[in-house]
Tab-separated table of C-alpha atoms and ligand atoms in Angstrom:
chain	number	residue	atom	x	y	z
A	115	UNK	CA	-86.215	-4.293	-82.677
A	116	UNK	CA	-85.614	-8.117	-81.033
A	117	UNK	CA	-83.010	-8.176	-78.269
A	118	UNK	CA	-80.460	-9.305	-80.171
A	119	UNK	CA	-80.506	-6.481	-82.732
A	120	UNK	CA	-81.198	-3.852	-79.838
A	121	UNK	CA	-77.359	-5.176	-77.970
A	122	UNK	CA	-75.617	-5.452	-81.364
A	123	UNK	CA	-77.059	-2.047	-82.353
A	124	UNK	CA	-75.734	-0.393	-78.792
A	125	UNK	CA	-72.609	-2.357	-79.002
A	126	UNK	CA	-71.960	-0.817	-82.522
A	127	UNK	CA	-72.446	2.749	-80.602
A	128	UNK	CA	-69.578	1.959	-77.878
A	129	UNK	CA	-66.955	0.327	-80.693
A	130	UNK	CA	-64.465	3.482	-80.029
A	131	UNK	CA	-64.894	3.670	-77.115
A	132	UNK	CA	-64.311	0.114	-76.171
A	133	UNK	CA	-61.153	-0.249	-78.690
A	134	UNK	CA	-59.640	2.737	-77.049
A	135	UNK	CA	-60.035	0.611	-73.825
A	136	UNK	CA	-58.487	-2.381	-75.075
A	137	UNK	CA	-55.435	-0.107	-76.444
A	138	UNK	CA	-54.984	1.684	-73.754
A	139	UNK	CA	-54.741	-0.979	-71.051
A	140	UNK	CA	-52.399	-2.564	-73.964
A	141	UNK	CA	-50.515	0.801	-73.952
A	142	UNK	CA	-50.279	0.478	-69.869
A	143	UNK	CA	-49.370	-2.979	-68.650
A	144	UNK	CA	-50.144	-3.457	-64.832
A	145	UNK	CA	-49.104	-6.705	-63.249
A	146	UNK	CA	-51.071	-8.815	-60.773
A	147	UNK	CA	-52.871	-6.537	-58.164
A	148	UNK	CA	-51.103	-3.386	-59.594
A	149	UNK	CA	-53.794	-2.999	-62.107
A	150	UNK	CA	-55.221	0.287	-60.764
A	151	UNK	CA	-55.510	1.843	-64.208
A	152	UNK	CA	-57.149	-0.271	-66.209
A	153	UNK	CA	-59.362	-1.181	-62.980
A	154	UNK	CA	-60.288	2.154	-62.953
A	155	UNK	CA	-60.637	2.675	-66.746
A	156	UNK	CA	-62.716	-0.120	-66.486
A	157	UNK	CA	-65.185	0.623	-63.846
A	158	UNK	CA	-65.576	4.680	-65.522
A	159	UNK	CA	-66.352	2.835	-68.508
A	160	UNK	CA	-69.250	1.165	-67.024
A	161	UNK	CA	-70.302	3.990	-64.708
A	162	UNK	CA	-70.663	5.658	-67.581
A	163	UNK	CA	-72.905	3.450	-68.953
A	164	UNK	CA	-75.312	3.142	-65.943
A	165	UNK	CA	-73.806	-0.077	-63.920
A	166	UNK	CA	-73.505	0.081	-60.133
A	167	UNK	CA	-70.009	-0.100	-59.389
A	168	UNK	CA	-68.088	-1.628	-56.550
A	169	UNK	CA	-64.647	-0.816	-56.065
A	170	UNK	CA	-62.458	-3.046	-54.138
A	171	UNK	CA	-64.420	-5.870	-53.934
A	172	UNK	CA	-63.376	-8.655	-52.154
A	173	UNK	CA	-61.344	-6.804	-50.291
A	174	UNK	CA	-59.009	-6.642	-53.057
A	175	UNK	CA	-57.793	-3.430	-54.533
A	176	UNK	CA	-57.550	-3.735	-58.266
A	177	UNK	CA	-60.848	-5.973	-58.062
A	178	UNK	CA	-64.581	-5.080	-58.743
A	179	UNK	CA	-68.304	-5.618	-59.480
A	180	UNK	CA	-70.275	-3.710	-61.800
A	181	UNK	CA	-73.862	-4.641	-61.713
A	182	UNK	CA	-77.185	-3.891	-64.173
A	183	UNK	CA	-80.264	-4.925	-64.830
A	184	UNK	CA	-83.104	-6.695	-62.980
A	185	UNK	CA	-84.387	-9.657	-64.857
A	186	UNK	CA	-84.095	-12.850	-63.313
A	187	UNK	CA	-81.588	-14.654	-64.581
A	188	UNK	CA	-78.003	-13.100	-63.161
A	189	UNK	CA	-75.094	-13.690	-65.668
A	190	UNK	CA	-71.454	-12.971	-64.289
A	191	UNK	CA	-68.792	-11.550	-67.241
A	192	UNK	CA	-65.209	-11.686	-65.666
A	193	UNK	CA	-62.714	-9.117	-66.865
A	194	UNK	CA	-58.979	-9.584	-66.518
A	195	UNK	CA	-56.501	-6.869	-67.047
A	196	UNK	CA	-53.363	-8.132	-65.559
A	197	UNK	CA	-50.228	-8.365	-67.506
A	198	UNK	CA	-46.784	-10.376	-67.972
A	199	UNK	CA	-43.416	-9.169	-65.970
A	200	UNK	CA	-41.391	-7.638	-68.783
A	201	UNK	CA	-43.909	-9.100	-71.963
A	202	UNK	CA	-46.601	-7.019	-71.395
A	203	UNK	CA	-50.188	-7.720	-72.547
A	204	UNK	CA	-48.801	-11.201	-74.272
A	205	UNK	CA	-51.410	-12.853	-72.973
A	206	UNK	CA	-54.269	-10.280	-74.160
A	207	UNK	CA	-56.129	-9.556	-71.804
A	208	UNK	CA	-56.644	-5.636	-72.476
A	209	UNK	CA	-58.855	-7.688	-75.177
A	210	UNK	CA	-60.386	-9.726	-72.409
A	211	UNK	CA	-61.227	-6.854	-70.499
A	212	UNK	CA	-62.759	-5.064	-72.947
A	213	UNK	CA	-64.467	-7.760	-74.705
A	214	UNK	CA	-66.196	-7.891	-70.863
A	215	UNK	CA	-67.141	-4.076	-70.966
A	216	UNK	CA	-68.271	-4.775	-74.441
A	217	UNK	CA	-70.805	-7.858	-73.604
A	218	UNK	CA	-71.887	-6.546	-70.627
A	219	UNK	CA	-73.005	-2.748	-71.962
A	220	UNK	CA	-74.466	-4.554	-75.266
A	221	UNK	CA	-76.777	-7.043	-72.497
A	222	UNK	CA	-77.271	-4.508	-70.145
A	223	UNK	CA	-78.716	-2.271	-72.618
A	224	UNK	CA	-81.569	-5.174	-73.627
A	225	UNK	CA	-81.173	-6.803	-69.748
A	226	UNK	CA	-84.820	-6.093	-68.671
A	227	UNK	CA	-86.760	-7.039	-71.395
A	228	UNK	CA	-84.399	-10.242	-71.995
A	229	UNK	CA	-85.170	-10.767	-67.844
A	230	UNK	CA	-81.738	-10.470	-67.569
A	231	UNK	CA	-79.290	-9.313	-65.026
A	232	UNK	CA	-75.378	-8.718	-65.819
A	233	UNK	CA	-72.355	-8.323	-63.293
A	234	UNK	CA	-68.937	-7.930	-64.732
A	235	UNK	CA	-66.418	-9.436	-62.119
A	236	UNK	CA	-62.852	-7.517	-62.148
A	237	UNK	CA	-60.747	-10.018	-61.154
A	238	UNK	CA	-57.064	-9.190	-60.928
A	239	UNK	CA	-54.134	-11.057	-61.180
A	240	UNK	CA	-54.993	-14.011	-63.589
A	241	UNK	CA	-50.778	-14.644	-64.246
A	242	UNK	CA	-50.123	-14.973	-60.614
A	243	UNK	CA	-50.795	-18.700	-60.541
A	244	UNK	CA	-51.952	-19.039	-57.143
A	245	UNK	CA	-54.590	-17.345	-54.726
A	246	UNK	CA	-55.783	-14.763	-57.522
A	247	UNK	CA	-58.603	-12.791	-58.172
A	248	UNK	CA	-61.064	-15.430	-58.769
A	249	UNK	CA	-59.919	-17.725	-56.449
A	250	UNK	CA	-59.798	-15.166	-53.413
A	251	UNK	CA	-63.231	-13.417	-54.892
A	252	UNK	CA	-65.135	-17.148	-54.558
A	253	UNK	CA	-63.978	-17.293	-51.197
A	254	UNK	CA	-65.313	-14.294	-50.050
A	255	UNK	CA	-68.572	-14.831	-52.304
A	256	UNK	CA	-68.637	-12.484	-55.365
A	257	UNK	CA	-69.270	-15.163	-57.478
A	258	UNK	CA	-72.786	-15.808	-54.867
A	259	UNK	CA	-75.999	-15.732	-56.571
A	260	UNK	CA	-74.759	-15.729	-60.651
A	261	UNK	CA	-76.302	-18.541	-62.454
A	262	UNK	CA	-73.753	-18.692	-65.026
A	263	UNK	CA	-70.191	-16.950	-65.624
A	264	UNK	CA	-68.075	-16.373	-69.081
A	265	UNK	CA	-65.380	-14.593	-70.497
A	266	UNK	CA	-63.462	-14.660	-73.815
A	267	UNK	CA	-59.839	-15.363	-73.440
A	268	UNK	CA	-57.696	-14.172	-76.879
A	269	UNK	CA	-55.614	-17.354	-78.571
A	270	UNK	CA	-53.798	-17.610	-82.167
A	271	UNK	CA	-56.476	-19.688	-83.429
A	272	UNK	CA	-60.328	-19.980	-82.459
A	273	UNK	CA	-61.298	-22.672	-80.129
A	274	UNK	CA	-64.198	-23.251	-78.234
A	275	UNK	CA	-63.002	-25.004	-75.548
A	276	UNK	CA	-59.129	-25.116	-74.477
A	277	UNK	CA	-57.497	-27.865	-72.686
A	278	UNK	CA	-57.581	-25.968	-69.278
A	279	UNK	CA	-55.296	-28.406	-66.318
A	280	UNK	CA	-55.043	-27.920	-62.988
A	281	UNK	CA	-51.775	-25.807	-61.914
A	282	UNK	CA	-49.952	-24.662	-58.643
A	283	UNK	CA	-47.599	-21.981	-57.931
A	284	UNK	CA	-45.110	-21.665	-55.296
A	285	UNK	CA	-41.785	-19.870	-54.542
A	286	UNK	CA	-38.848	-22.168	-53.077
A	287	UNK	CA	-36.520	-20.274	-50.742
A	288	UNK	CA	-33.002	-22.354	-49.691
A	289	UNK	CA	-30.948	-20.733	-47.263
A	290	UNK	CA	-27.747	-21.838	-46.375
A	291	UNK	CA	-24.240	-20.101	-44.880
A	292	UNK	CA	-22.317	-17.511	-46.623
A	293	UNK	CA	-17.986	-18.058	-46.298
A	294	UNK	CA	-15.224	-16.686	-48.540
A	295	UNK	CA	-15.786	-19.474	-51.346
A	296	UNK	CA	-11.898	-19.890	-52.164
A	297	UNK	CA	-10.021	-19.440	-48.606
A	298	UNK	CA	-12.760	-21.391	-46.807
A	299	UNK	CA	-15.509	-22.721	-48.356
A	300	UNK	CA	-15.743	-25.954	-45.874
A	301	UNK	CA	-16.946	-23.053	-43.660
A	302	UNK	CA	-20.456	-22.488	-46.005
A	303	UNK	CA	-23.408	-23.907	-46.902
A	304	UNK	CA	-24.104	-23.609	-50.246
A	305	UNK	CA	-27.886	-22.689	-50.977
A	306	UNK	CA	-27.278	-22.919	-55.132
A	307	UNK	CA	-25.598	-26.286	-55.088
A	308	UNK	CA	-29.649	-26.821	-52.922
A	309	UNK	CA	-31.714	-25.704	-55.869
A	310	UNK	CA	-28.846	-27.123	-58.401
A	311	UNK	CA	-29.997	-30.862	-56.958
A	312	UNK	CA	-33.666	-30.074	-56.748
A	313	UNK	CA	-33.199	-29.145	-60.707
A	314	UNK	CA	-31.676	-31.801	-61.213
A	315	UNK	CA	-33.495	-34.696	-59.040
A	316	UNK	CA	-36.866	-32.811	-61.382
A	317	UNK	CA	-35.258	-33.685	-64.430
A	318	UNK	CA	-34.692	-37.319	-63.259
A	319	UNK	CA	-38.284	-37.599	-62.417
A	320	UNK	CA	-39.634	-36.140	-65.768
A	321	UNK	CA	-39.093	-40.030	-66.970
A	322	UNK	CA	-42.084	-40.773	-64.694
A	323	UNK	CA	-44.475	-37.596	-64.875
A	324	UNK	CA	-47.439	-38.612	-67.198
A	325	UNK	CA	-47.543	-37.244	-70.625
A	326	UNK	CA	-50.279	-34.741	-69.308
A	327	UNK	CA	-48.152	-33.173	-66.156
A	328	UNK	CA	-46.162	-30.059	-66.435
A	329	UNK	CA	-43.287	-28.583	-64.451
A	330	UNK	CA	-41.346	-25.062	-65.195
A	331	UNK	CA	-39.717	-22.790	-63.229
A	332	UNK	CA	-37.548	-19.713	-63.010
A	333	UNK	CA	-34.147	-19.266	-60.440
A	334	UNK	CA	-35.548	-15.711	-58.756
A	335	UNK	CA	-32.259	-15.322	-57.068
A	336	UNK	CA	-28.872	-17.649	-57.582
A	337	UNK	CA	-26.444	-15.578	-55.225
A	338	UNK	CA	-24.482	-12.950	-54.763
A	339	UNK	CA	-21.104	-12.653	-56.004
A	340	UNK	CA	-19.259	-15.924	-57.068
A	341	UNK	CA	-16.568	-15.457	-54.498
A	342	UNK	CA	-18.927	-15.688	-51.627
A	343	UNK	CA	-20.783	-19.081	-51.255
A	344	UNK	CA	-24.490	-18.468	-51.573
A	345	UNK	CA	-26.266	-18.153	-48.344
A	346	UNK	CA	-29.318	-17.724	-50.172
A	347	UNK	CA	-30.993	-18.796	-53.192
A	348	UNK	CA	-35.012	-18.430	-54.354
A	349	UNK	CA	-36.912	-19.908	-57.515
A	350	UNK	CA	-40.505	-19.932	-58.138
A	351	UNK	CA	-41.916	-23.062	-60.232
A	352	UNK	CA	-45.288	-24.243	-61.643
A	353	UNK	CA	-46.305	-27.947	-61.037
A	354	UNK	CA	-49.284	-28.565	-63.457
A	355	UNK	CA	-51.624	-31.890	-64.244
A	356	UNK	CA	-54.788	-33.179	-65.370
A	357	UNK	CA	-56.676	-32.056	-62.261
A	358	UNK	CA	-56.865	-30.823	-58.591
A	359	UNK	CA	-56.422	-34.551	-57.101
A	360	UNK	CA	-53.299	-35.396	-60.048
A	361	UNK	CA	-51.756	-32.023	-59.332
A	362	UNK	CA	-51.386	-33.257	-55.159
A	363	UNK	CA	-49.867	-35.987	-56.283
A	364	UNK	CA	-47.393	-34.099	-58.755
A	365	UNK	CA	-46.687	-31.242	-56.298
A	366	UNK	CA	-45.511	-34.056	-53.774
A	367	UNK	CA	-43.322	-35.416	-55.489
A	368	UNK	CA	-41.611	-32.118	-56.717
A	369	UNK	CA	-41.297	-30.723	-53.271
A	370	UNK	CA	-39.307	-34.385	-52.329
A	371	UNK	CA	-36.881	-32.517	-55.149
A	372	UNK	CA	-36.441	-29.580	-53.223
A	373	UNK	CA	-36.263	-31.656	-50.234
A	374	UNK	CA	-33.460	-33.220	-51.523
A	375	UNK	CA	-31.781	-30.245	-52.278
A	376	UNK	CA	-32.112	-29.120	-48.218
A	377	UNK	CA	-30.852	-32.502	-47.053
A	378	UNK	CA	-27.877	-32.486	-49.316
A	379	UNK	CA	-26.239	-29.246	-48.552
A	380	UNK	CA	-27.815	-28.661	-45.057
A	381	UNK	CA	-29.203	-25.554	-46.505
A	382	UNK	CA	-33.064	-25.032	-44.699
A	383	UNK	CA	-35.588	-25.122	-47.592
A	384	UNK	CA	-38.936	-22.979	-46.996
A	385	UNK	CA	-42.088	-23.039	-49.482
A	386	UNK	CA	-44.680	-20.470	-49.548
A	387	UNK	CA	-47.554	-20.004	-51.505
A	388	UNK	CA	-49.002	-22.777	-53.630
A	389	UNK	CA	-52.171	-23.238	-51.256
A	390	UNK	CA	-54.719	-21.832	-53.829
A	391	UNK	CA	-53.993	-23.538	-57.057
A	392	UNK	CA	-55.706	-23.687	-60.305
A	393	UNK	CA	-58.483	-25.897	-60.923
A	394	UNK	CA	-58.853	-27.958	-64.351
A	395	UNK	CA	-62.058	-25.846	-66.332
A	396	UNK	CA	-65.250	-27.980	-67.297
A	397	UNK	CA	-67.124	-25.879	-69.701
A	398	UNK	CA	-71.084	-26.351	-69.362
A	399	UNK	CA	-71.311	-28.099	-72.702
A	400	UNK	CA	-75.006	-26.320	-72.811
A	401	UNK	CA	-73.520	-22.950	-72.818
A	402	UNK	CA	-70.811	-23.408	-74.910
A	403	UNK	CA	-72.857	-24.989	-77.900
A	404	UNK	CA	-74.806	-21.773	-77.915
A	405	UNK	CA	-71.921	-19.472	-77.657
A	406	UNK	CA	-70.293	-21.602	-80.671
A	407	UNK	CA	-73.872	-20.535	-82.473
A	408	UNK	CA	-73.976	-17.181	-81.819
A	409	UNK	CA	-69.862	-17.042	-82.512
A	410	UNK	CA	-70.944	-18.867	-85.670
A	411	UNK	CA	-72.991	-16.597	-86.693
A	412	UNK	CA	-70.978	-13.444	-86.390
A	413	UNK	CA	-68.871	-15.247	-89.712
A	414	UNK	CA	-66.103	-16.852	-86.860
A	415	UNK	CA	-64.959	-20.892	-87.629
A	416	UNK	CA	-63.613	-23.104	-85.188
A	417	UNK	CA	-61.151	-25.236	-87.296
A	418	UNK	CA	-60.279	-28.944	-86.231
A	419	UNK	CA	-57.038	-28.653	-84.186
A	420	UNK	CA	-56.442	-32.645	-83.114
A	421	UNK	CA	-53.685	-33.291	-81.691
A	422	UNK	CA	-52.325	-29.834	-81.431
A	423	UNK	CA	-55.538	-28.707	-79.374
A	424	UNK	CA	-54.622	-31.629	-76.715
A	425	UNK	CA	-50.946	-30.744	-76.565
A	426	UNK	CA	-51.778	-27.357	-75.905
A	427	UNK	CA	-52.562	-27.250	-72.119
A	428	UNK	CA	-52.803	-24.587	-69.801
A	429	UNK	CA	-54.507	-23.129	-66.729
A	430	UNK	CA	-56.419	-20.500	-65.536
A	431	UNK	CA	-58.656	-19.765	-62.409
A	432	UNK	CA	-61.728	-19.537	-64.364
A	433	UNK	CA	-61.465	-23.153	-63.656
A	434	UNK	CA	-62.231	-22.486	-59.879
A	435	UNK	CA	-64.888	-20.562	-61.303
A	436	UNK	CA	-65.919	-23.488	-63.130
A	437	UNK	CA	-66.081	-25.965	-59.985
A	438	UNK	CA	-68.513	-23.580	-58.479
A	439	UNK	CA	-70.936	-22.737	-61.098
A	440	UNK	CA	-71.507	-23.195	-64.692
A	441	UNK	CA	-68.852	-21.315	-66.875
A	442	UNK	CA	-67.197	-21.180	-70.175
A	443	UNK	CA	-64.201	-19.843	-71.121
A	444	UNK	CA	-63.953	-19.915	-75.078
A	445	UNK	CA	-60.783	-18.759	-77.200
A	446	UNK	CA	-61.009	-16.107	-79.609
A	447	UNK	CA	-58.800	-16.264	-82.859
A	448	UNK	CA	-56.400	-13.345	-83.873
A	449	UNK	CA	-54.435	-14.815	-86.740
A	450	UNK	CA	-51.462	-14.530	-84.809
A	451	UNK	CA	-49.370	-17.705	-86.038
A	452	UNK	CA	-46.744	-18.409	-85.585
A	453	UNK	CA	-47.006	-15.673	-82.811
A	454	UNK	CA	-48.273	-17.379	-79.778
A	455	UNK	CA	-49.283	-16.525	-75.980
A	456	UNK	CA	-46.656	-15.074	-73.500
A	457	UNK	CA	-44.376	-13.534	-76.724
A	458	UNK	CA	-43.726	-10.479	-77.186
A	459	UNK	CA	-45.325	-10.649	-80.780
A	460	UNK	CA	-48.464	-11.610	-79.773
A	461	UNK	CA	-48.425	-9.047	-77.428
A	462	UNK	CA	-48.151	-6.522	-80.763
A	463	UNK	CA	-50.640	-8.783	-82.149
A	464	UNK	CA	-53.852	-7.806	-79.377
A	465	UNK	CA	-54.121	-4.332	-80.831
A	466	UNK	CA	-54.253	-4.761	-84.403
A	467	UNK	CA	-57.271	-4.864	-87.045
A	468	UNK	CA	-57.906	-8.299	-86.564
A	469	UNK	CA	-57.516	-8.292	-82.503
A	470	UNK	CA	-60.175	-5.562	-82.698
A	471	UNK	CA	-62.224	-7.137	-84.604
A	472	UNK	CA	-62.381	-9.884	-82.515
A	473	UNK	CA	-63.098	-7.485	-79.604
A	474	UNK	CA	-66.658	-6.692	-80.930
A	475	UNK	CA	-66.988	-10.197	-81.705
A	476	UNK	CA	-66.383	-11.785	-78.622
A	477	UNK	CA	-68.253	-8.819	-77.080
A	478	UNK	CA	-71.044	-9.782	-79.157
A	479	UNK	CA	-71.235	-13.448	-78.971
A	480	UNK	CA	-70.842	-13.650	-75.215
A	481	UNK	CA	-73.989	-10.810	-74.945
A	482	UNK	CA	-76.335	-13.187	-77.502
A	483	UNK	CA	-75.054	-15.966	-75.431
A	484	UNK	CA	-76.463	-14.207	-72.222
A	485	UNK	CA	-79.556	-13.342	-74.232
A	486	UNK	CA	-79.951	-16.740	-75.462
A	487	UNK	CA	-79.685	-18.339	-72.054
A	488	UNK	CA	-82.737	-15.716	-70.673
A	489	UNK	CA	-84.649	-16.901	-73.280
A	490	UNK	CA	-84.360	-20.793	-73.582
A	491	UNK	CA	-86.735	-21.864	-70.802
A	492	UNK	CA	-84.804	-25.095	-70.442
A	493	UNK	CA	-81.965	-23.261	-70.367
A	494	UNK	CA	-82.449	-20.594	-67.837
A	495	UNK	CA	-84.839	-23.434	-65.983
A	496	UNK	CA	-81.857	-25.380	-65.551
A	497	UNK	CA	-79.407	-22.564	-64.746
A	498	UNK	CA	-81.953	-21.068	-62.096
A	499	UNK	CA	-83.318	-24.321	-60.760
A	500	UNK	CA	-79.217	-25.068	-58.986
A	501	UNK	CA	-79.310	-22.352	-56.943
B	160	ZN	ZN1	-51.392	-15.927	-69.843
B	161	ZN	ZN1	-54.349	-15.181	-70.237
């Protein structure tokens, strides 16, 4: 039996066990570093199946490595299992993490006669925004020595490559002076009317964003009761663009918003977080033609999206990933439309027939990918010769 036939052949052995995985992280949402379950669902699963495992890697909790094989060329799969506050898995990624599980067993099982190594890379907290999983796990070198790094992220429609932009996140905290807000409110400092300018001055510059920037936010806390003037006052927003040097530029500007809010109402403004942000994703245009191939041939079609595929923009820290070493991060289709990420009907859409399907698919492309890149000297000349 050739390689390829030997991982689809042991994949077809761990279907169950891997669609159980995939429904029960669905059935268990965890948000960003609280994912002890399915972390530790995840690292039995490959125990079981004769990886090394590391818990807590990187010093992280709900993070891990899970190593096999011996051959030379060292592929990293990254798993992510974190979830959306109050949406659940509406992103998918109980389908991400076991579509990882899935590659890696299928490769591992073939890994020494392919001269193959596999680690799968738990990284938590993919939703956070800022300083998550793969960003802190770089840092502190888990990504060191892999030649190449995928996962397969679930979307409504297949694509191969998705516009992935830069992105920062950062909570905004005003605080001001409370006072009875009827019999003397010359006496407070109102922290709301702070963040009701800053909204406001960020809707004024909209007219000079560029077509490719993005800002959103929530209000995390707007007072307390409306007879007392708010002494404090909290939102967390999102400042996205093109890439890490655009996004600077963005941010700035934004944070002269909140400024304005401060210097307004004399409320004190304080932002944390938004030191780690997302970088834009360059897929290795190598790798991703033969993961298209090997998708391809599993029966899966990437239909022309034009416009629609530009206009769709958004981030992830596989970009990081990305910036340090070659990397693809393909979309897998589950026939979702109009259901799209971060609903709550897409979320019921990752653990249906078609989500599951795509499970062993994506498991199965990415592990003939890894196969594929062992065996194309050029390839794996080129891979191994950068490090
Ligand atoms: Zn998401
Ligand atoms: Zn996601």
């Amino acid at each position: 039996m050739d390689t390829k036939s030997g991982a689809r052949e042991r994949l077809s052995r761990s279907r169950e066990e891997l669609l159980d995985l995939s429904h029960r992280i669905h059935a268990h949402p965890e948000l960003g570093f609280e994912e002890e379950r399915a972390c530790a669902w995840l690292e039995n699963v490959l125990a079981d199946h004769g990886f090394a495992v590391t818990h807590g890697a990187s010093d992280l909790p709900t993070a891990f490595v899970a190593r096999a094989g011996s051959g030379p060329l060292h592929i990293g799969i990254c798993a992510e299992y974190d979830a959306l506050p109050g949406i659940g898995h509406a992103c998918g990624h109980n389908m991400i993490a076991a579509m990882a599980a899935g590659a890696a067993i299928a490769a591992a099982a073939v890994a020494d006669d392919a001269g193959l190594s596999i680690t799968v890379l738990g990284t938590p907290a993919e939703e956070v925004g800022d300083s998550s999983g793969k960003v802190l796990m770089l840092e502190r070198g888990a990504f060191d020595g892999l030649h190449a790094a995928m996962m397969v992220h679930p979307a409504p429609v297949e694509m191969l490559e998705m516009h992935i932009i830069a992105a920062s996140m950062f909570e905004v905290h005003y605080t001001g002076k409370p006072a009875h807000a009827s019999a003397f409110p010359e006496l407070g400092i109102n922290a709301a009317d702070a963040l009701t300018i800053a909204q406001t001055s960020i809707g004024l510059l909209r007219q000079h964003l560029k077509q490719t920037d993005r800002v959103h936010g929530i209000t995390t806390h707007g007072g307390d009761a409306p007879n007392v003037i708010p002494a404090h006052t909290s939102a967390r927003y999102i400042v996205r663009a093109q890439n890490v040097e655009e996004l600077q530029d963005v941010r700035d500007k934004v944070v002269r918003c909140f400024e304005a809010g401060a210097i307004a109402t004399g409320a004190t403004l304080e932002i944390r977080g938004g030191s780690k942000p997302y970088a834009d994703l360059h897929p290795d245009q190598g790798i991703s033609a033969i993961y298209k191939r090997n998708a391809e041939a599993l029966g899966r079609t990437f239909p022309d999206l034009g416009v629609l595929g530009e206009r769709m923009a958004a981030s992830t820290d596989m970009g990081n990933v990305s910036y340090a070493l070659p990397t693809i991060h393909p979309m897998i289709g589950i026939d979702s439309l109009p259901a799209v990420n971060h609903q709550p009907e897409f979320a019921a859409h990752c653990v249906t027939e078609v989500a599951d399907a795509a499970v062993i698919d994506g498991s199965l492309a990415m592990a003939w990918t890894a196969i594929d890149l062992a065996r194309d000297h050029e390839t794996r000349d080129r891979l191994m010769m950068r490090r």
